[in-house]
Amino acid sequence: MTNTLLHFQEIIYTYPGQDNPIFVGLNLSIVKNKKTAIIGQNGSGKSTLFLLADGLHKVQKGKIYWKNEELKYNRKFLNRWRQRIGLAFQDPEQQLVAGTVIEDIAYGLANLQLPKAEFEQRLDDAIADFVLQELVNLPLHNLSLGQKRRVALAGVMALKPELLLLDEPTAYLDRRQTQNFMQELDRIHESGTTVVLATHDLDIAYQWADWFLVLHQGQLVMEGEAEAVFSQQELIEELQLGLPTVWQVWQALPKHLRCSENISVPRTVSELNEKLSGTLMQHLSQSRR
Ligand SMILES: Nc1ncnc2c1ncn2[C@@H]1O[C@H](COP(=O)(O)OP(=O)(O)O)[C@@H](O)[C@H]1O
Ligand SMILES: [Mg+2]
């Protein structure tokens, strides 16, 4: 438990006005410095989990811990809680509150009551880190969804959270933006912030994460590294979860092309190409001998 940042213990949660609970006795931990992906189909409970983690919804039963401290729902406590746990919403429109880009980032920072110099430094850094220089004075409603997402993320990162929860972060990004964003995530991870990604996009999760939590109808049905999770063929089919494309292509290859020594399963198309041309060359040179 020592490396656990966030822990859900026996959580029961039903949305107001609903008959059926989303979570019934959910137990789940988020571990420090592990690139974690929470995967599962739409409606499996990923967003609700994040909203509970950030104290935006209140559990009916069970406890949520940050390290050993239990979440309480008074304003002062929540303010402190949300400085450690940053949440970027699935829909950036729900997150952005102010008129312009710079006002929005400053709004969140103002809550920290920092000395003026540090406040300004953090504002400048957030703008530079997320390449928002040309957008700073634009009204938020003039931005594309992808740009809004960058602003929302800049606002969250300016608070320097220890844990960053990202809900479907690539939903509004095109391919190039997605790849840039994944690099950005690596940068955030390397800077020491633990990043958790919730996504129904298995390709994105598979490319990036070291650890996978699979949610299905509000239950944690599997947890582990990529190989351990995605090789559970029967369960994956039963859940109709699907498989990452690169994983599927790799598994479909003849075994002798996959099984050279020390070869790990590729995570991206370019890794797949690289490994495949490596093993093909090896194979050709062997068969010529
Ligand atoms: N505000 C809400 N009120 C009632 N039910 C909701 C609300 N938001 C989500 N749900 C329900 O909770 C379940 C989990 O949803 P959600 O957490 O959004 O899943 P995911 O993010 O994995 O798609 C779904 O059945 C969804 O319909
Ligand atoms: Mg969601």
Coordinates of C-alpha atoms and ligand atoms in Angstrom, one line a residue:
M1 CA 0.0 0.0 0.0
T2 CA 3.0 2.3 0.5
N3 CA 3.0 3.5 -3.1
T4 CA -0.8 3.9 -3.3
L5 CA -1.8 7.5 -4.0
L6 CA -5.6 7.1 -4.3
H7 CA -7.6 4.3 -2.9
F8 CA -11.3 3.5 -3.3
Q9 CA -12.6 1.3 -0.6
E10 CA -16.0 -0.5 -0.9
I11 CA -17.5 2.3 -2.8
I12 CA -21.2 2.4 -3.3
Y13 CA -22.6 5.1 -5.6
T14 CA -25.9 5.7 -7.3
Y15 CA -26.7 8.9 -9.3
P16 CA -29.4 11.0 -7.7
G17 CA -32.8 9.9 -8.9
Q18 CA -31.6 6.6 -10.3
D19 CA -32.7 3.2 -9.1
N20 CA -29.6 1.2 -9.9
P21 CA -26.1 1.9 -8.4
I22 CA -23.1 2.4 -10.7
F23 CA -20.7 1.0 -8.2
V24 CA -21.5 -1.7 -5.6
G25 CA -18.5 -2.2 -3.3
L26 CA -15.8 -1.1 -5.7
N27 CA -12.2 -1.5 -4.5
L28 CA -9.5 0.1 -6.6
S29 CA -6.1 1.7 -6.2
I30 CA -4.0 4.1 -8.2
V31 CA -0.3 3.7 -7.7
K32 CA 2.4 6.4 -7.8
N33 CA 4.4 6.7 -11.0
K34 CA 2.6 4.0 -12.8
K35 CA 1.2 5.0 -16.2
T36 CA -2.3 3.7 -15.6
A37 CA -5.1 3.4 -18.1
I38 CA -8.7 2.8 -17.0
I39 CA -10.4 1.1 -20.0
G40 CA -13.9 -0.1 -20.5
Q41 CA -16.8 0.6 -22.8
N42 CA -18.9 3.7 -22.7
G43 CA -21.1 3.5 -19.6
S44 CA -18.7 1.3 -17.7
G45 CA -18.2 4.0 -15.0
K46 CA -14.9 5.6 -15.9
S47 CA -16.1 9.2 -15.8
T48 CA -18.1 8.6 -12.6
L49 CA -15.0 7.1 -11.0
F50 CA -13.0 10.3 -11.7
L51 CA -15.8 12.6 -10.6
L52 CA -15.9 10.7 -7.3
A53 CA -12.1 10.8 -7.1
D54 CA -12.3 14.6 -7.3
G55 CA -15.1 14.9 -4.8
L56 CA -17.5 16.3 -7.4
H57 CA -19.9 13.5 -6.6
K58 CA -20.3 12.2 -3.1
V59 CA -20.1 8.4 -2.3
Q60 CA -23.1 7.0 -0.5
K61 CA -21.0 4.4 1.2
G62 CA -17.3 3.4 1.4
K63 CA -14.2 5.6 1.6
I64 CA -11.8 7.3 -0.7
Y65 CA -8.3 7.8 0.5
W66 CA -5.4 10.0 -0.6
K67 CA -2.5 8.1 0.9
N68 CA -3.9 7.6 4.4
E69 CA -6.1 10.6 4.4
E70 CA -9.9 10.1 4.0
L71 CA -11.8 12.4 1.6
K72 CA -14.1 14.8 3.3
Y73 CA -16.6 17.0 1.5
N74 CA -16.3 20.4 3.1
R75 CA -15.1 23.2 0.8
K76 CA -11.8 23.9 2.5
F77 CA -10.8 20.2 2.4
L78 CA -11.9 19.8 -1.2
N79 CA -9.8 22.8 -2.2
R80 CA -6.7 21.1 -0.8
W81 CA -7.7 17.7 -2.2
R82 CA -8.1 19.2 -5.7
Q83 CA -4.7 20.7 -5.6
R84 CA -3.2 17.2 -5.4
I85 CA -5.6 15.5 -7.7
G86 CA -6.1 17.4 -11.0
L87 CA -9.0 16.3 -13.2
A88 CA -9.3 17.1 -16.8
F89 CA -13.0 16.5 -17.7
Q90 CA -14.2 14.4 -20.6
D91 CA -15.9 17.6 -21.9
P92 CA -13.6 20.6 -21.7
E93 CA -16.6 22.9 -22.0
Q94 CA -17.7 21.8 -18.5
Q95 CA -14.3 22.7 -17.1
L96 CA -13.7 26.2 -18.5
V97 CA -15.2 29.0 -16.6
A98 CA -13.8 32.3 -17.5
G99 CA -14.0 34.6 -20.6
T100 CA -10.5 34.2 -22.1
V101 CA -7.7 31.7 -22.1
I102 CA -5.5 33.6 -19.7
E103 CA -8.4 34.5 -17.4
D104 CA -9.3 30.8 -17.2
I105 CA -5.9 29.6 -16.2
A106 CA -5.5 32.5 -13.7
Y107 CA -8.9 31.7 -12.2
G108 CA -7.8 28.3 -11.0
L109 CA -4.5 29.5 -9.8
A110 CA -6.0 32.3 -7.8
N111 CA -7.5 29.7 -5.4
L112 CA -4.0 28.8 -4.3
Q113 CA -3.3 32.3 -2.9
L114 CA 0.3 32.2 -4.1
P115 CA 2.7 35.1 -3.8
K116 CA 2.4 37.4 -6.8
A117 CA 5.7 36.4 -8.4
E118 CA 5.0 32.7 -8.2
F119 CA 1.4 33.2 -9.5
E120 CA 2.8 35.0 -12.5
Q121 CA 5.6 32.4 -13.1
R122 CA 3.1 29.5 -13.0
L123 CA 0.8 31.3 -15.4
D124 CA 3.6 32.0 -17.9
D125 CA 4.9 28.4 -17.6
A126 CA 1.4 26.9 -18.2
I127 CA 1.0 29.1 -21.3
A128 CA 4.4 28.1 -22.6
D129 CA 4.2 24.4 -21.8
F130 CA 0.9 24.0 -23.6
V131 CA 1.8 26.4 -26.5
L132 CA -1.0 28.8 -25.8
Q133 CA 0.9 32.0 -26.5
E134 CA -1.1 32.9 -29.5
L135 CA -4.4 32.1 -27.9
V136 CA -4.0 33.9 -24.5
N137 CA -6.4 36.7 -25.1
L138 CA -9.0 34.9 -27.2
P139 CA -12.4 34.3 -25.9
L140 CA -12.8 30.6 -25.0
H141 CA -15.9 30.3 -27.3
N142 CA -13.7 31.0 -30.3
L143 CA -11.5 28.0 -29.7
S144 CA -11.8 24.5 -31.2
L145 CA -12.5 21.6 -28.9
G146 CA -8.9 20.5 -29.2
Q147 CA -7.7 24.0 -28.1
K148 CA -10.1 24.1 -25.3
R149 CA -8.8 20.8 -24.1
R150 CA -5.2 22.2 -24.1
V151 CA -6.4 25.2 -22.1
A152 CA -8.2 23.0 -19.6
L153 CA -5.1 20.9 -19.2
A154 CA -2.9 23.9 -18.8
G155 CA -5.2 25.2 -16.0
V156 CA -5.0 21.8 -14.2
M157 CA -1.3 21.5 -14.6
A158 CA -0.6 25.0 -13.3
L159 CA -1.8 23.8 -9.9
K160 CA 1.0 21.2 -10.0
P161 CA -1.1 18.2 -8.9
E162 CA 0.6 15.0 -7.8
L163 CA -2.0 13.0 -9.6
L164 CA -3.5 13.9 -13.0
L165 CA -6.8 12.2 -14.0
L166 CA -7.5 12.6 -17.7
D167 CA -10.9 11.6 -19.0
E168 CA -11.0 10.6 -22.7
P169 CA -8.3 13.2 -23.4
T170 CA -7.9 12.4 -27.1
A171 CA -11.6 12.5 -27.9
Y172 CA -11.4 15.8 -29.8
L173 CA -7.9 15.6 -31.2
D174 CA -6.8 14.7 -34.7
R175 CA -4.0 12.2 -35.3
R176 CA -1.2 14.7 -35.2
Q177 CA -2.6 16.4 -32.1
T178 CA -3.1 13.0 -30.5
Q179 CA 0.6 12.1 -31.0
N180 CA 1.7 15.4 -29.7
F181 CA -0.5 15.0 -26.7
M182 CA 0.9 11.6 -25.9
Q183 CA 4.3 13.1 -25.9
E184 CA 3.1 15.8 -23.6
L185 CA 1.8 13.1 -21.3
D186 CA 5.2 11.5 -21.2
R187 CA 6.7 14.8 -20.3
I188 CA 4.2 15.3 -17.5
H189 CA 4.9 11.7 -16.3
E190 CA 8.6 12.3 -16.3
S191 CA 8.2 15.5 -14.4
G192 CA 6.9 13.4 -11.5
T193 CA 3.1 13.7 -11.8
T194 CA 1.4 10.4 -11.9
V195 CA -1.0 10.3 -14.8
V196 CA -4.1 8.2 -15.2
L197 CA -6.0 8.0 -18.4
A198 CA -9.6 6.9 -18.8
T199 CA -10.4 5.9 -22.3
H200 CA -12.5 3.6 -24.4
D201 CA -9.8 3.9 -27.1
L202 CA -7.8 0.7 -26.6
D203 CA -5.1 1.8 -29.1
I204 CA -4.3 4.9 -27.2
A205 CA -4.3 3.1 -23.9
Y206 CA -2.1 0.3 -25.2
Q207 CA 0.4 2.6 -26.8
W208 CA 0.9 4.6 -23.6
A209 CA 0.1 2.7 -20.4
D210 CA 2.1 0.3 -18.2
W211 CA -0.9 -0.8 -16.1
F212 CA -4.5 -1.4 -17.1
L213 CA -7.7 -1.4 -15.0
V214 CA -10.7 -2.8 -16.9
L215 CA -14.1 -1.6 -15.8
H216 CA -17.2 -3.3 -16.8
Q217 CA -20.6 -2.2 -15.6
G218 CA -19.1 -0.6 -12.6
Q219 CA -16.9 -3.5 -11.7
L220 CA -13.1 -3.8 -11.8
V221 CA -12.9 -7.0 -13.8
M222 CA -9.2 -7.2 -14.6
E223 CA -6.0 -5.4 -13.6
G224 CA -2.5 -5.9 -14.8
E225 CA 0.2 -5.3 -17.5
A226 CA -0.8 -5.3 -21.2
E227 CA 0.2 -8.9 -21.8
A228 CA -1.6 -10.2 -18.8
V229 CA -4.8 -8.3 -19.6
F230 CA -5.0 -8.6 -23.4
S231 CA -4.2 -12.3 -23.5
Q232 CA -7.3 -13.1 -21.5
Q233 CA -9.1 -13.9 -24.8
E234 CA -12.3 -15.5 -23.4
L235 CA -13.0 -12.8 -20.8
I236 CA -12.2 -10.0 -23.3
E237 CA -14.7 -11.6 -25.7
E238 CA -17.3 -12.0 -23.0
L239 CA -17.0 -8.4 -22.1
Q240 CA -17.0 -7.4 -25.8
L241 CA -14.0 -5.1 -24.9
G242 CA -12.1 -5.6 -28.2
L243 CA -8.4 -5.6 -28.5
P244 CA -5.8 -3.0 -29.4
T245 CA -5.1 -3.1 -33.2
V246 CA -1.3 -3.5 -32.9
W247 CA -1.7 -6.3 -30.4
Q248 CA -4.1 -8.1 -32.7
V249 CA -1.9 -7.8 -35.8
W250 CA 1.1 -9.1 -33.8
Q251 CA -0.8 -12.0 -32.4
A252 CA -2.1 -12.9 -36.0
L253 CA 1.5 -13.2 -37.3
P254 CA 3.0 -16.7 -37.6
K255 CA 4.7 -17.7 -34.3
H256 CA 8.1 -18.0 -35.8
L257 CA 8.1 -14.3 -36.7
R258 CA 7.2 -13.3 -33.2
C259 CA 9.3 -15.7 -31.1
S260 CA 12.9 -14.5 -31.5
E261 CA 14.7 -14.1 -28.2
N262 CA 14.0 -11.1 -26.0
I263 CA 11.3 -9.7 -28.2
S264 CA 8.6 -7.8 -26.4
V265 CA 5.2 -7.2 -27.9
P266 CA 5.2 -4.0 -29.9
R267 CA 2.9 -1.1 -28.7
T268 CA 2.8 1.2 -31.8
V269 CA 2.6 0.7 -35.5
S270 CA 6.2 1.9 -35.9
E271 CA 7.4 -0.5 -33.2
L272 CA 5.5 -3.2 -35.1
N273 CA 7.2 -2.3 -38.3
E274 CA 10.6 -2.3 -36.7
K275 CA 10.2 -5.6 -35.0
L276 CA 8.7 -7.2 -38.0
S277 CA 11.4 -6.1 -40.4
G278 CA 13.9 -7.3 -37.8
T279 CA 12.5 -10.7 -37.4
L280 CA 11.8 -11.1 -41.2
M281 CA 15.5 -10.2 -42.0
Q282 CA 16.6 -12.7 -39.4
H283 CA 14.3 -15.3 -40.8
L284 CA 15.4 -14.7 -44.4
S285 CA 19.1 -14.9 -43.6
Q286 CA 18.5 -18.2 -41.7
S287 CA 16.6 -19.7 -44.5
R288 CA 19.3 -18.8 -47.0
R289 CA 21.9 -20.6 -45.0
Ligands
LIG1 N1 -25.5 12.5 -14.4 C1 -25.9 11.2 -14.5 N2 -27.1 10.8 -14.0 C2 -27.5 9.5 -14.1 N3 -26.8 8.5 -14.6 C3 -25.6 8.8 -15.1 C4 -25.0 10.2 -15.1 N4 -23.8 10.2 -15.6 C5 -23.6 8.9 -16.0 N5 -24.6 8.1 -15.7 C6 -24.7 6.7 -15.9 O1 -23.6 6.0 -15.2 C7 -23.1 5.0 -15.9 C8 -21.6 5.2 -16.0 O2 -21.4 6.3 -16.8 P1 -20.0 6.9 -17.0 O3 -19.3 7.0 -15.7 O4 -20.1 8.2 -17.8 O5 -19.2 5.8 -17.9 P2 -18.0 6.0 -18.9 O6 -17.3 7.2 -18.6 O7 -17.2 4.7 -18.7 O8 -18.6 6.0 -20.3 C9 -23.8 4.9 -17.2 O9 -24.8 3.9 -17.1 C10 -24.4 6.3 -17.3 O10 -25.6 6.2 -18.1
MG2 MG -16.7 8.8 -19.8

